[in-house]
Amino acid sequence: MKKNIALVTGGYSGEAVISYKSATTIQNNLDREQYNVYKINITREGWFYEPDQGDPVAVDKNDFTVQQGDQKIRFDAVLIALHGTPGEDGKLQGYFDMLKIPYTGCSAATSALTMNKSYTTGVAGKSGINVAQSVLLFDHSPLDVAEILQKLRLPLFVKPNSGGSSIGMSKVLQPEELQSAIEKAFKEDTQVLVEEMIVGREFTIGVYKSRGEIITLPMTEVKADESKVFFDFEAKYEGKSTEVTPAQVDELIAEKIRAAARQVYEIFNCRGVIRIDFIYSEAVGAPFMLEVNTIPGQSAASLIPQQVAAAGGNLKDFYSLLVEECFV
């Protein structure tokens, strides 16, 4: 018998468009011989099942069901393709935990922790993973710029602590740029992370678990165009970057990154597929973890589909694996 799968997309943040693109790729590649797929769009205006034909149908939030004619549809599992809140920060995961509905990806606790960049690097650093030196700012008790510059060395990156897609992020080269960068980030979040820039090559790597084994996908090296001072929203989503998959990198370096990625996956008790960003410092001879993305993009141009293809796999099998893993 086919399983009923709710494919959840939408969201409450500026990343909703990315969520829709991810959901489209997943919807086009889910095995319809195994699954009945129901696309659920979650917005501030409401939660709706969007059938291929006909009007949207409101979701009953009491039990996460939808009415289709005289039939009440209950879901065997949820495939979460919703970037930002409430899909990436643990809120939906906690809701599904209470309803005892399996879902793909990390738990509520892991999702909430990794959405907070400062807490993520704090836990990783305590566990032996290399991370950049940083300072966390709160809107209710901001630090003076001079105090920050006493603690950290330029150049710096300033970013919303719980944001995604590099929205509100700035690279600071001069002391006089820091205040405006902090103000820009505070427009997106009540917490702002200021961290030292690690000089090196940027790599991003997908990691997932299958039958108890933590598996790394072929990594991607990411380079922003010369016109970009860092890998910002345009570089990520509007073609202002070069992505090489699989990365052309010495095997000794590659294995250090893979080992760190597996360690991060284990430290944070991850499930499903995640993507981890690293900077490899030639000076130190080691990778530095930047952040953990528990719901990586799945659009046709996104990095995880690129890496699955580089590994010799296909998305139909890969998404089936992710769905079946949530029952383990």
Coordinates of C-alpha atoms in Angstrom, one line a residue:
M1 CA 0.0 0.0 0.0
K2 CA 1.3 3.5 -0.8
K3 CA 2.3 5.8 2.0
N4 CA 0.7 9.2 2.3
I5 CA 3.4 11.8 2.4
A6 CA 2.9 15.5 3.3
L7 CA 5.4 17.6 1.4
V8 CA 5.6 20.8 3.6
T9 CA 6.7 24.0 2.0
G10 CA 6.1 27.8 2.3
G11 CA 7.2 29.5 5.5
Y12 CA 7.0 32.8 7.4
S13 CA 10.3 34.3 6.2
G14 CA 11.9 35.8 3.1
E15 CA 13.1 32.3 2.2
A16 CA 9.6 31.1 1.2
V17 CA 10.5 31.4 -2.5
I18 CA 13.5 29.1 -2.0
S19 CA 11.2 26.6 -0.1
Y20 CA 8.8 26.5 -3.1
K21 CA 11.6 25.8 -5.5
S22 CA 12.9 23.0 -3.3
A23 CA 9.4 21.5 -2.9
T24 CA 9.0 21.5 -6.7
T25 CA 12.2 19.5 -7.2
I26 CA 11.2 17.0 -4.5
Q27 CA 7.6 16.7 -5.8
N28 CA 8.9 16.0 -9.3
N29 CA 11.2 13.2 -8.1
L30 CA 9.3 11.4 -5.3
D31 CA 8.5 7.8 -6.3
R32 CA 4.7 7.9 -7.1
E33 CA 4.6 4.1 -7.0
Q34 CA 5.5 4.2 -3.3
Y35 CA 4.0 7.4 -2.2
N36 CA 0.8 9.5 -2.5
V37 CA 2.2 13.1 -2.3
Y38 CA 0.2 16.0 -0.8
K39 CA 1.8 19.4 -1.0
I40 CA 1.1 21.5 2.1
N41 CA 1.7 25.2 1.9
I42 CA 2.3 26.8 5.3
T43 CA 2.0 30.6 5.5
R44 CA 1.1 33.2 8.0
E45 CA -2.4 33.4 6.3
G46 CA -3.0 29.7 6.9
W47 CA -2.0 26.1 6.2
F48 CA -3.4 24.6 3.0
Y49 CA -3.2 21.4 1.0
E50 CA -2.7 22.5 -2.7
P51 CA -4.1 19.8 -5.0
D52 CA -2.9 19.6 -8.6
Q53 CA -6.5 20.7 -9.6
G54 CA -9.1 22.5 -7.6
D55 CA -9.0 25.0 -4.8
P56 CA -6.7 24.8 -1.7
V57 CA -8.0 22.9 1.2
A58 CA -7.4 24.0 4.8
V59 CA -5.4 21.7 7.0
D60 CA -6.9 20.7 10.3
K61 CA -4.1 21.7 12.7
N62 CA -5.6 19.6 15.5
D63 CA -4.4 16.4 13.9
F64 CA -2.6 17.6 10.7
T65 CA -5.2 16.0 8.4
V66 CA -7.0 17.3 5.2
Q67 CA -10.4 16.5 3.9
Q68 CA -10.6 15.3 0.3
G69 CA -14.2 14.8 -0.7
D70 CA -15.7 12.5 1.9
Q71 CA -12.3 11.1 2.8
K72 CA -10.1 12.3 5.7
I73 CA -6.4 12.1 4.7
R74 CA -4.0 11.1 7.4
F75 CA -0.2 11.2 6.7
D76 CA 2.2 8.4 7.3
A77 CA 5.1 10.9 7.3
V78 CA 6.1 14.5 6.5
L79 CA 8.8 15.6 4.2
I80 CA 9.9 19.0 5.4
A81 CA 11.1 21.3 2.6
L82 CA 10.5 24.6 4.4
H83 CA 13.5 26.9 4.9
G84 CA 13.6 29.4 7.8
T85 CA 10.9 29.5 10.4
P86 CA 8.9 27.4 11.3
G87 CA 10.4 24.5 9.4
E88 CA 14.1 24.9 10.1
D89 CA 14.1 26.1 13.7
G90 CA 12.3 23.1 15.3
K91 CA 8.8 24.5 15.7
L92 CA 7.2 22.2 13.2
Q93 CA 9.2 19.2 14.4
G94 CA 7.9 19.7 17.9
Y95 CA 4.4 19.9 16.6
F96 CA 4.8 16.6 14.6
D97 CA 6.4 15.0 17.7
M98 CA 3.3 15.8 19.7
L99 CA 1.1 14.2 17.0
K100 CA 3.5 11.3 16.7
I101 CA 3.9 11.8 12.9
P102 CA 7.3 10.8 11.6
Y103 CA 9.2 13.4 9.6
T104 CA 12.4 13.7 7.6
G105 CA 15.3 15.6 9.0
C106 CA 16.6 16.6 12.4
S107 CA 14.7 16.6 15.6
A108 CA 13.2 19.7 17.2
A109 CA 16.1 20.1 19.6
T110 CA 18.8 19.8 16.9
S111 CA 16.9 22.1 14.5
A112 CA 16.5 24.8 17.2
L113 CA 20.1 24.6 18.2
T114 CA 21.6 24.6 14.7
M115 CA 19.4 27.5 13.7
N116 CA 21.3 29.6 16.2
K117 CA 24.7 30.1 14.6
S118 CA 26.4 31.2 17.8
Y119 CA 25.2 28.2 19.9
T120 CA 26.1 25.9 17.0
T121 CA 29.7 27.1 16.8
G122 CA 29.8 27.0 20.6
V123 CA 28.8 23.4 20.8
A124 CA 31.1 22.4 17.9
G125 CA 34.0 24.3 19.4
K126 CA 33.6 22.6 22.7
S127 CA 33.6 19.2 20.9
G128 CA 36.9 19.8 19.1
I129 CA 35.7 21.2 15.8
N130 CA 37.6 24.3 14.6
V131 CA 35.4 27.5 14.5
A132 CA 36.1 31.2 14.1
Q133 CA 36.3 33.5 17.1
S134 CA 33.1 35.4 17.6
V135 CA 30.9 37.7 19.7
L136 CA 27.2 37.4 20.1
L137 CA 25.2 40.6 20.4
F138 CA 21.6 41.0 21.8
D139 CA 19.3 43.9 20.9
H140 CA 18.5 44.5 24.5
S141 CA 22.2 44.8 25.6
P142 CA 24.4 45.7 22.6
L143 CA 28.2 46.0 22.9
D144 CA 30.1 49.1 21.9
V145 CA 32.0 48.8 18.6
A146 CA 35.2 49.5 20.4
E147 CA 34.6 46.6 22.8
I148 CA 34.0 44.2 19.8
L149 CA 37.2 45.3 18.1
Q150 CA 39.1 44.6 21.3
K151 CA 37.9 41.1 21.2
L152 CA 38.1 40.3 17.5
R153 CA 40.4 41.0 14.6
L154 CA 39.4 42.5 11.3
P155 CA 38.1 41.5 8.7
L156 CA 34.8 40.4 10.3
F157 CA 31.6 38.9 9.1
V158 CA 28.4 40.3 10.7
K159 CA 25.2 38.3 10.3
P160 CA 21.8 37.7 11.8
N161 CA 22.3 34.9 14.3
S162 CA 19.3 32.9 13.3
G163 CA 18.9 34.0 9.6
G164 CA 19.6 32.1 6.4
S165 CA 20.5 32.6 2.8
S166 CA 23.1 35.4 3.8
I167 CA 20.2 37.9 4.2
G168 CA 21.3 40.8 6.4
M169 CA 25.0 39.7 6.2
S170 CA 28.0 42.0 5.8
K171 CA 31.7 41.7 5.4
V172 CA 33.6 44.4 7.4
L173 CA 37.1 45.4 6.4
Q174 CA 37.4 48.8 8.2
P175 CA 36.4 49.7 11.8
E176 CA 34.1 52.5 10.6
E177 CA 32.0 49.9 8.7
L178 CA 31.1 47.8 11.8
Q179 CA 28.3 49.9 13.3
S180 CA 26.3 50.1 10.1
A181 CA 26.8 46.3 9.5
I182 CA 25.4 45.6 13.0
E183 CA 22.4 47.8 12.4
K184 CA 21.7 46.0 9.1
A185 CA 21.8 42.6 10.8
F186 CA 19.6 43.7 13.6
K187 CA 16.9 44.6 11.1
E188 CA 16.6 40.8 10.5
D189 CA 17.1 39.4 14.0
T190 CA 17.2 40.3 17.7
Q191 CA 20.6 38.6 17.9
V192 CA 23.7 39.3 15.8
L193 CA 26.8 37.3 15.4
V194 CA 30.1 39.0 14.7
E195 CA 32.9 36.6 13.8
E196 CA 36.5 36.8 12.5
M197 CA 37.0 35.9 8.9
I198 CA 38.9 32.7 8.3
V199 CA 41.0 33.0 5.1
G200 CA 40.9 29.9 2.9
R201 CA 38.9 27.9 0.4
E202 CA 35.2 27.4 1.0
F203 CA 33.7 24.0 0.8
T204 CA 30.2 22.7 1.5
I205 CA 29.3 19.1 2.0
G206 CA 26.1 17.1 2.2
V207 CA 25.9 14.4 4.9
Y208 CA 23.1 11.9 5.6
K209 CA 22.5 8.6 7.4
S210 CA 21.5 5.3 5.9
R211 CA 21.0 2.2 8.0
G212 CA 23.0 3.6 10.9
E213 CA 26.0 4.7 8.7
I214 CA 26.9 8.4 8.4
I215 CA 27.6 9.0 4.7
T216 CA 29.2 12.1 3.1
L217 CA 28.3 13.2 -0.4
P218 CA 31.0 14.6 -2.8
M219 CA 31.8 18.1 -1.6
T220 CA 31.5 21.3 -3.6
E221 CA 34.0 24.2 -3.7
V222 CA 32.2 27.5 -3.8
K223 CA 33.7 30.7 -5.1
A224 CA 31.9 34.0 -5.2
D225 CA 32.4 36.1 -8.4
E226 CA 35.0 38.8 -8.2
S227 CA 32.3 41.4 -8.1
K228 CA 31.1 39.9 -4.7
V229 CA 33.0 40.5 -1.5
F230 CA 31.6 37.3 0.0
F231 CA 29.1 34.5 -0.8
D232 CA 25.9 36.5 -0.3
F233 CA 22.3 36.0 -1.5
E234 CA 23.1 36.9 -5.1
A235 CA 26.0 34.6 -5.2
K236 CA 24.0 31.8 -3.7
Y237 CA 20.8 32.1 -5.7
E238 CA 21.3 34.5 -8.6
G239 CA 24.3 32.9 -10.4
K240 CA 27.0 35.3 -9.0
S241 CA 29.3 32.4 -8.0
T242 CA 31.2 29.4 -9.3
E243 CA 30.4 26.0 -7.8
V244 CA 32.6 23.0 -8.6
T245 CA 31.2 19.6 -7.8
P246 CA 33.0 17.4 -7.0
A247 CA 35.6 19.8 -5.7
Q248 CA 39.0 19.6 -7.2
V249 CA 41.0 19.2 -3.9
D250 CA 43.8 17.1 -2.6
E251 CA 42.6 13.9 -1.0
L252 CA 44.3 14.6 2.3
I253 CA 42.3 17.9 2.6
A254 CA 39.1 16.3 1.4
E255 CA 39.4 13.5 4.0
K256 CA 39.9 16.1 6.8
I257 CA 36.7 17.9 5.7
R258 CA 34.8 14.6 5.4
A259 CA 35.9 13.5 8.9
A260 CA 34.9 16.8 10.4
A261 CA 31.5 16.6 8.6
R262 CA 30.8 13.2 10.0
Q263 CA 31.8 14.4 13.5
V264 CA 29.5 17.4 13.3
Y265 CA 26.6 15.1 12.2
E266 CA 27.2 12.9 15.2
I267 CA 27.8 15.7 17.7
F268 CA 24.5 17.3 16.9
N269 CA 22.6 14.0 16.6
C270 CA 21.4 14.8 13.1
R271 CA 19.0 12.9 11.0
G272 CA 18.2 13.0 7.3
V273 CA 20.3 15.1 5.0
I274 CA 22.1 18.2 6.1
R275 CA 24.7 20.5 4.5
I276 CA 27.8 21.8 6.4
D277 CA 29.8 24.8 5.3
F278 CA 33.6 24.8 6.0
I279 CA 36.5 27.1 5.3
Y280 CA 39.8 25.2 4.8
S281 CA 42.6 27.2 6.3
E282 CA 45.9 26.5 4.5
A283 CA 47.7 28.4 7.3
V284 CA 46.4 26.1 10.0
G285 CA 46.0 23.0 7.8
A286 CA 42.5 22.3 9.0
P287 CA 38.8 22.9 8.2
F288 CA 36.8 25.5 10.2
M289 CA 33.1 24.9 10.4
L290 CA 31.0 27.9 9.5
E291 CA 27.4 26.6 10.0
V292 CA 25.1 23.7 9.7
N293 CA 22.0 23.7 7.4
T294 CA 19.5 21.2 8.5
I295 CA 17.1 21.8 5.6
P296 CA 19.4 22.4 2.6
G297 CA 18.0 23.7 -0.6
Q298 CA 16.7 21.1 -3.1
S299 CA 16.0 23.2 -6.2
A300 CA 17.4 22.0 -9.5
A301 CA 20.4 24.2 -9.1
S302 CA 21.0 23.5 -5.4
L303 CA 24.1 21.9 -4.0
I304 CA 22.6 18.7 -2.6
P305 CA 21.1 17.6 -6.0
Q306 CA 24.5 18.4 -7.6
Q307 CA 26.3 16.3 -5.0
V308 CA 23.8 13.4 -5.3
A309 CA 24.4 13.4 -9.1
A310 CA 28.2 13.5 -8.5
A311 CA 28.0 10.5 -6.3
G312 CA 26.3 8.6 -9.2
G313 CA 22.9 8.6 -7.5
N314 CA 19.5 9.9 -8.6
L315 CA 17.0 12.1 -6.6
K316 CA 14.2 9.5 -6.9
D317 CA 16.2 7.0 -4.9
F318 CA 17.7 9.6 -2.6
Y319 CA 14.3 11.1 -1.6
S320 CA 12.9 7.6 -1.0
L321 CA 15.9 6.8 1.3
L322 CA 15.2 10.0 3.3
V323 CA 11.5 9.2 3.7
E324 CA 12.2 5.6 4.7
E325 CA 14.8 6.7 7.2
C326 CA 12.3 8.7 9.2
F327 CA 10.5 5.4 10.1
V328 CA 13.7 3.9 11.6

